[in-house]
Coordinates of C-alpha atoms and ligand atoms in Angstrom, one line a residue:
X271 CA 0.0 0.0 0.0
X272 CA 0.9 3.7 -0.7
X273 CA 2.1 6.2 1.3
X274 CA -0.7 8.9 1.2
X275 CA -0.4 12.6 1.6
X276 CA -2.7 15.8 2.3
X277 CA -1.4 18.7 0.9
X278 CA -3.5 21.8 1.8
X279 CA -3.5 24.4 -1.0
X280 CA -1.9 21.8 -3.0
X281 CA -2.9 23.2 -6.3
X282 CA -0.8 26.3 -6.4
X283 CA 2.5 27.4 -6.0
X284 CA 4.7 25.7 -3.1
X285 CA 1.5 23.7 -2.2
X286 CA 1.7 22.1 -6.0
X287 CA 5.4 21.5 -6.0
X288 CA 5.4 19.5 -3.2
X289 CA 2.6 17.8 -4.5
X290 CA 4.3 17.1 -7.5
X291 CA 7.3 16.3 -5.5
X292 CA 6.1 13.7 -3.5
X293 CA 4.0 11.7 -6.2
X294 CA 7.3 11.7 -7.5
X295 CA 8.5 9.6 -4.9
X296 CA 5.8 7.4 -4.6
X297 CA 3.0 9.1 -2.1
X298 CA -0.7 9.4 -3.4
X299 CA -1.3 12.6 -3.0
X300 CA -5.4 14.3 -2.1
X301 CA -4.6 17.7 -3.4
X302 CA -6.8 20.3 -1.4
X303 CA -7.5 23.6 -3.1
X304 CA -10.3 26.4 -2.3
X305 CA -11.6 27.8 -5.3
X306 CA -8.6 27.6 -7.8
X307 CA -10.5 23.7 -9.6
X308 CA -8.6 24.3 -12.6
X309 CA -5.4 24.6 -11.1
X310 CA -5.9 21.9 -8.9
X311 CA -7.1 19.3 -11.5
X312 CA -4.0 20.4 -14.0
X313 CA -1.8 19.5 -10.5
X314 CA -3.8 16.2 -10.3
X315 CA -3.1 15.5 -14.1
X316 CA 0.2 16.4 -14.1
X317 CA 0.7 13.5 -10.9
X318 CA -0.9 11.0 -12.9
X319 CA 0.5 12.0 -15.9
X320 CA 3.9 11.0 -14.9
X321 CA 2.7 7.6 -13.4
X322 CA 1.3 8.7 -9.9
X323 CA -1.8 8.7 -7.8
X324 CA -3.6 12.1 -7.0
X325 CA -7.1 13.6 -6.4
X326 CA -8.3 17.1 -6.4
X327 CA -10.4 17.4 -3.0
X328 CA -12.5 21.1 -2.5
X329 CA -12.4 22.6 0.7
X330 CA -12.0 25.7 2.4
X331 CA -9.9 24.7 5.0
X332 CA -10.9 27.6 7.1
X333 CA -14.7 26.1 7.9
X334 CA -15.3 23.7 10.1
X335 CA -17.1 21.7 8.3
X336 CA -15.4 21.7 4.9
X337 CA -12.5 20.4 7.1
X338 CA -14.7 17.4 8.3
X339 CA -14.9 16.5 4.9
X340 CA -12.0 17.3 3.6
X341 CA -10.5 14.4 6.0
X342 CA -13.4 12.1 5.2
X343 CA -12.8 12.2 1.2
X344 CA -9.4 11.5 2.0
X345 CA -9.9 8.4 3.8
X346 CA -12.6 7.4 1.6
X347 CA -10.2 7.9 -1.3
X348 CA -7.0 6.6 0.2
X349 CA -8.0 4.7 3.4
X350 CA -5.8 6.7 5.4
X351 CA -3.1 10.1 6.2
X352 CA 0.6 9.5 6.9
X353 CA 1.2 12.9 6.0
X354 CA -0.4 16.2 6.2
X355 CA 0.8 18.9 5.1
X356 CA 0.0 22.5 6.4
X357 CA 0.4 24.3 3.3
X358 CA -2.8 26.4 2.6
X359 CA -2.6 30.3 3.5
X360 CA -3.0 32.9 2.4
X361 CA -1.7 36.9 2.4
X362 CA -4.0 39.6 3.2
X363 CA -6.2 40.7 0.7
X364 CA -5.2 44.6 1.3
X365 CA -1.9 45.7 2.7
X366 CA -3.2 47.7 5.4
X367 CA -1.2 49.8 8.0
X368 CA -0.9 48.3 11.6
X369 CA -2.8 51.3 12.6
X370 CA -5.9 51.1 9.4
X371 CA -6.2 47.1 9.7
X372 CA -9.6 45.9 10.2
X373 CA -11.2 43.0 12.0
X374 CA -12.3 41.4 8.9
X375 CA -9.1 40.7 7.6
X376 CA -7.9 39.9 11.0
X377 CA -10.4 37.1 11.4
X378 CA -9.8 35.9 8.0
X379 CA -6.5 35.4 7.6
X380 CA -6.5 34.1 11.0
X381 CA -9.1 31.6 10.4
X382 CA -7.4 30.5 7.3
X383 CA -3.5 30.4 8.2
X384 CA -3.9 29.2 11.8
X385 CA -7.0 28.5 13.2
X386 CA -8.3 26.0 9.7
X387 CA -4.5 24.4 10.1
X388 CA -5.0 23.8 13.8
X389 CA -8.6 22.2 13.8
X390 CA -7.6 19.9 10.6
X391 CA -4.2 18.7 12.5
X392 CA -6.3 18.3 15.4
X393 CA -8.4 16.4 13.1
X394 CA -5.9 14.3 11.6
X395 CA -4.1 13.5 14.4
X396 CA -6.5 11.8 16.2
X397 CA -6.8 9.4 12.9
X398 CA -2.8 8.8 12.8
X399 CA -2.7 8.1 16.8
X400 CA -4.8 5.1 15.2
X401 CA -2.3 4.4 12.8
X402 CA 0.8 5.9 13.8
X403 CA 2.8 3.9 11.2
X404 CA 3.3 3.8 7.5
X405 CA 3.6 0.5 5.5
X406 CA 7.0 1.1 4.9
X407 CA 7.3 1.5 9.0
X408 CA 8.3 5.2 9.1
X409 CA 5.9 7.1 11.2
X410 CA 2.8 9.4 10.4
X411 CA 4.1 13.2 10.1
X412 CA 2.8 16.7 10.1
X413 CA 4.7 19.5 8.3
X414 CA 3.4 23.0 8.9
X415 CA 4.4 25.4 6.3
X416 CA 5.2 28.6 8.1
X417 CA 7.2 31.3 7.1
X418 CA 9.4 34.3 8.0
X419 CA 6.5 36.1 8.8
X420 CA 6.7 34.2 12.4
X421 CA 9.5 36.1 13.1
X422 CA 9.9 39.4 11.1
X423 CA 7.8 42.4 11.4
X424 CA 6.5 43.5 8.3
X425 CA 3.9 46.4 9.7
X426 CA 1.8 46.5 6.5
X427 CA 0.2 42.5 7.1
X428 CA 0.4 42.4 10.7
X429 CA -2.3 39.6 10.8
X430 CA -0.6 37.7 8.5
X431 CA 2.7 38.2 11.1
X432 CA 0.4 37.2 13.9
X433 CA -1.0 34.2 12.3
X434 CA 2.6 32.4 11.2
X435 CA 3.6 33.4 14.9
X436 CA 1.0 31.4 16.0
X437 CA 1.8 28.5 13.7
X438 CA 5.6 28.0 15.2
X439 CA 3.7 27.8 19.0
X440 CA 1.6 25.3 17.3
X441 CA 4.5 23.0 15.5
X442 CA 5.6 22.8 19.0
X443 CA 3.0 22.1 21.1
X444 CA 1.6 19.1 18.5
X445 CA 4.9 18.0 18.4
X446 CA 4.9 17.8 22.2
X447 CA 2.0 16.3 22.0
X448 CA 1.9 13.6 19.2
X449 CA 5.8 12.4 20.2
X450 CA 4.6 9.8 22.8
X451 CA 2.2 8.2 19.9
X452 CA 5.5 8.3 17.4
X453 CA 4.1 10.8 15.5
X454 CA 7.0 13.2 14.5
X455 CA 5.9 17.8 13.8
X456 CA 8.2 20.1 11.9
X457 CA 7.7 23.3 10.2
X458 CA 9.0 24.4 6.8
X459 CA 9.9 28.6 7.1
X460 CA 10.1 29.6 3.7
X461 CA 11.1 32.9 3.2
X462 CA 10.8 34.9 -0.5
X463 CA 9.3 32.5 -2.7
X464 CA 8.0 33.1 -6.2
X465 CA 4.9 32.2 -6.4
X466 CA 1.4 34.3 -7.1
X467 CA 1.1 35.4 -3.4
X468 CA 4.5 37.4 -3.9
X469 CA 3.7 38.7 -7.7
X470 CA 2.0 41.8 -5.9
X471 CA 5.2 42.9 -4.7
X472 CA 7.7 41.3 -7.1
X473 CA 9.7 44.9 -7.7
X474 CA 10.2 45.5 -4.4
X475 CA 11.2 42.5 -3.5
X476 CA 13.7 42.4 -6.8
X477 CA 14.9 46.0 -5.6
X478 CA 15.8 44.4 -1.4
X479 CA 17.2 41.4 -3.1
X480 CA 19.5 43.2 -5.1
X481 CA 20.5 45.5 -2.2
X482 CA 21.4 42.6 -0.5
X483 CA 18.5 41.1 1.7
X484 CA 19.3 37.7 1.9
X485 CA 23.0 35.8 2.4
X486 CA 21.6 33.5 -1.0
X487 CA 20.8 36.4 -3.3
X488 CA 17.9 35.3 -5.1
X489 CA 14.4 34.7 -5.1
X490 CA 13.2 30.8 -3.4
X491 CA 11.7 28.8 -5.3
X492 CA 8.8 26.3 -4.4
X493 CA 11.0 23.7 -5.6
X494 CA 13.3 24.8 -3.0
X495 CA 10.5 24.7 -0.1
X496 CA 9.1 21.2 -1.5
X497 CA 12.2 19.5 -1.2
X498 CA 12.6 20.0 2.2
X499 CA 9.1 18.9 3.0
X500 CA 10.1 15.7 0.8
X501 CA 13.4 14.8 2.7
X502 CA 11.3 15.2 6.4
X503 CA 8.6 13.1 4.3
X504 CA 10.9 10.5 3.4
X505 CA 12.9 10.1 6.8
X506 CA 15.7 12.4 6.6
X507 CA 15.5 13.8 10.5
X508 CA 14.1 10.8 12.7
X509 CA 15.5 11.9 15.9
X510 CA 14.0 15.6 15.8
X511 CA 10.4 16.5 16.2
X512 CA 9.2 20.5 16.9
X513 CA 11.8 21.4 14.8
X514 CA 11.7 24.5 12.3
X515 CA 13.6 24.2 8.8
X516 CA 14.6 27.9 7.5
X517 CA 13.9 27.5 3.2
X518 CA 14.8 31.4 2.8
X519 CA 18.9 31.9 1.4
X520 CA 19.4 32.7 5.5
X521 CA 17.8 35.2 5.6
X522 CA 16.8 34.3 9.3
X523 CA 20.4 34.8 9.8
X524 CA 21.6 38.2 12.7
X525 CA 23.8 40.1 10.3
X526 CA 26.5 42.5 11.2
Ligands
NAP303 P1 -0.4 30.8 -3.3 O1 0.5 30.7 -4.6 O2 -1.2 32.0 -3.1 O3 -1.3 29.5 -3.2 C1 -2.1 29.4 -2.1 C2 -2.7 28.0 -2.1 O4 -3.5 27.8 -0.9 C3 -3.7 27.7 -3.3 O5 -3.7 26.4 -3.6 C4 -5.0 28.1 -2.6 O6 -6.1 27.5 -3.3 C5 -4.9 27.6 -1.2 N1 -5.7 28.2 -0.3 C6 -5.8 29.5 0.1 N2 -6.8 29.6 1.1 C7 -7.3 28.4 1.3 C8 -8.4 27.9 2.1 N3 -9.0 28.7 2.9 N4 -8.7 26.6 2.0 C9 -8.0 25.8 1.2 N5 -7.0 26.2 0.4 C10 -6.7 27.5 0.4 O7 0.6 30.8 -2.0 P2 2.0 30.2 -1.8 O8 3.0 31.3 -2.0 O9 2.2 29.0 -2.6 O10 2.0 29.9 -0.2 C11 1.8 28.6 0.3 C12 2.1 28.7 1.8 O11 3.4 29.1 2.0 C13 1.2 29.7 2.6 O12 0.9 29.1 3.8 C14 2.1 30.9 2.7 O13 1.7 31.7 3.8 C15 3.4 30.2 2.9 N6 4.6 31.1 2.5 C16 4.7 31.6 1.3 C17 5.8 32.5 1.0 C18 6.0 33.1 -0.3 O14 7.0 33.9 -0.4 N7 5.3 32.8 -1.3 C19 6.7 32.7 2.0 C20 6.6 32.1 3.3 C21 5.5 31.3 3.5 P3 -7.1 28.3 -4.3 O15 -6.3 28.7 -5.5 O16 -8.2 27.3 -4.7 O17 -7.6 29.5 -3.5

């Protein structure tokens, strides 16, 4: 039997290429997306396409009850999750000044980046604790894509700050949690990826880049973010649990 992944937002950007990376290495692969069914069922094509197993699952992982069934069709699909994959988020819809932003966009990009991620781990853990073990032995995981954003102020998406903030407390305390039923919790902290989320802002970001942002001067790439999620996938740090992978050129890194 397969290993079998849930990738949230798995139709777009870093969401599709670790989709695309982990068929590649044998997972089936339910590929959430929100809205976006094109996207997700050119993702899904593009699995099988090369010889893989995928399916495009619609849910808006930021309602309970979308969740519910997101984790149903799963199981009813696959029969089971060895990995999820906290990848769905999304950026504000208007970058607003700390001092201008509203409670709407506070609640929803809350409810979407932490709160959905929290309730569908919560979800899914409680069906890995029944099977904390793949058929190839390894045990079930949980990778939370996070981001920079935990960690950096940037003043004009101060809920979207708040919300990845949240998410490192939350790598820890599942991984605290789930470590006595074998279940091993990392996060993945991307930093500036290319992807449609940063196209709003691509200038600027070109402009710090070349004024030397980041120690690796150049834009990430989702490739770049997938294949860490496919190296904690496939076994690479069995000893560690809780623990935060930086995916952004060091940019994390104090520089003098
Ligand atoms: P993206 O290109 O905008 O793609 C977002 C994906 O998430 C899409 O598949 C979208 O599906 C899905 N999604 C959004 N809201 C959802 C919801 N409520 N329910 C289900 N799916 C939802 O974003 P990205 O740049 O790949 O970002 C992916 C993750 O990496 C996010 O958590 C983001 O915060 C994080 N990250 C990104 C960067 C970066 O520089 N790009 C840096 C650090 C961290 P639809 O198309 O159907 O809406």
């Amino acid at each position: 039997m397969s290993k079998v992944a849930l990738v949230t937002g798995g139709s777009r950007g870093i969401g599709r290429a670790i989709a695309l990376a982990l068929a590649e290495k044998g997972w089936s692969v339910a590929v959430n997306y929100r809205s976006g069914a094109q996207a997700a069922e050119e993702t899904v094509q593009a699995i099988r396409s090369a010889g893989g197993t995928a399916r495009a699952i619609q849910a808006d992982i930021s309602l309970a009850e979308d969740r519910k069934r997101l984790v149903q069709e799963t199981l009813t699909a696959f029969g089971r999750i060895d990995l999820l994959v906290n990848n769905a988020g999304m950026a504000p819809r208007v970058r607003a000044d700390l001092l201008e932003m509203g409670e709407e966009s506070y609640d929803e990009v809350l409810a979407t980046n932490l709160k959905g991620p929290f309730f569908l781990t919560q979800m899914v853990a409680r069906q890995m604790i029944e099977r904390p073990t793949r058929s190839d032995g390894a045990p079930a995981m949980i990778v939370n894509i996070g981001s920079t954003s935990a960690t950096t102020s940037s003043t004009s998406r101060g809920e979207y700050c708040l919300s990845k903030a949240g998410m490192g407390m939350m790598t820890a305390l599942f991984a605290d949690r789930l470590a006595a039923h074998g279940i091993l919790v990392y996060e993945v902290r991307p930093g500036i990826i290319e992807t449609d989320m940063t196209a709003v802002v691509q200038e600027k970001y070109d402009r710090m880049i070349e004024g030397g942002l980041l120690p690796l001067s150049r834009w990430g790439k989702a490739e770049d973010v997938a294949r860490a999620v496919v190296a904690i996938a496939e076994g690479a740090l069995p000893y560690s649990t809780g623990e935060i992978i930086h995916v952004d050129g060091g940019f994390h890194l104090r520089r003098l």
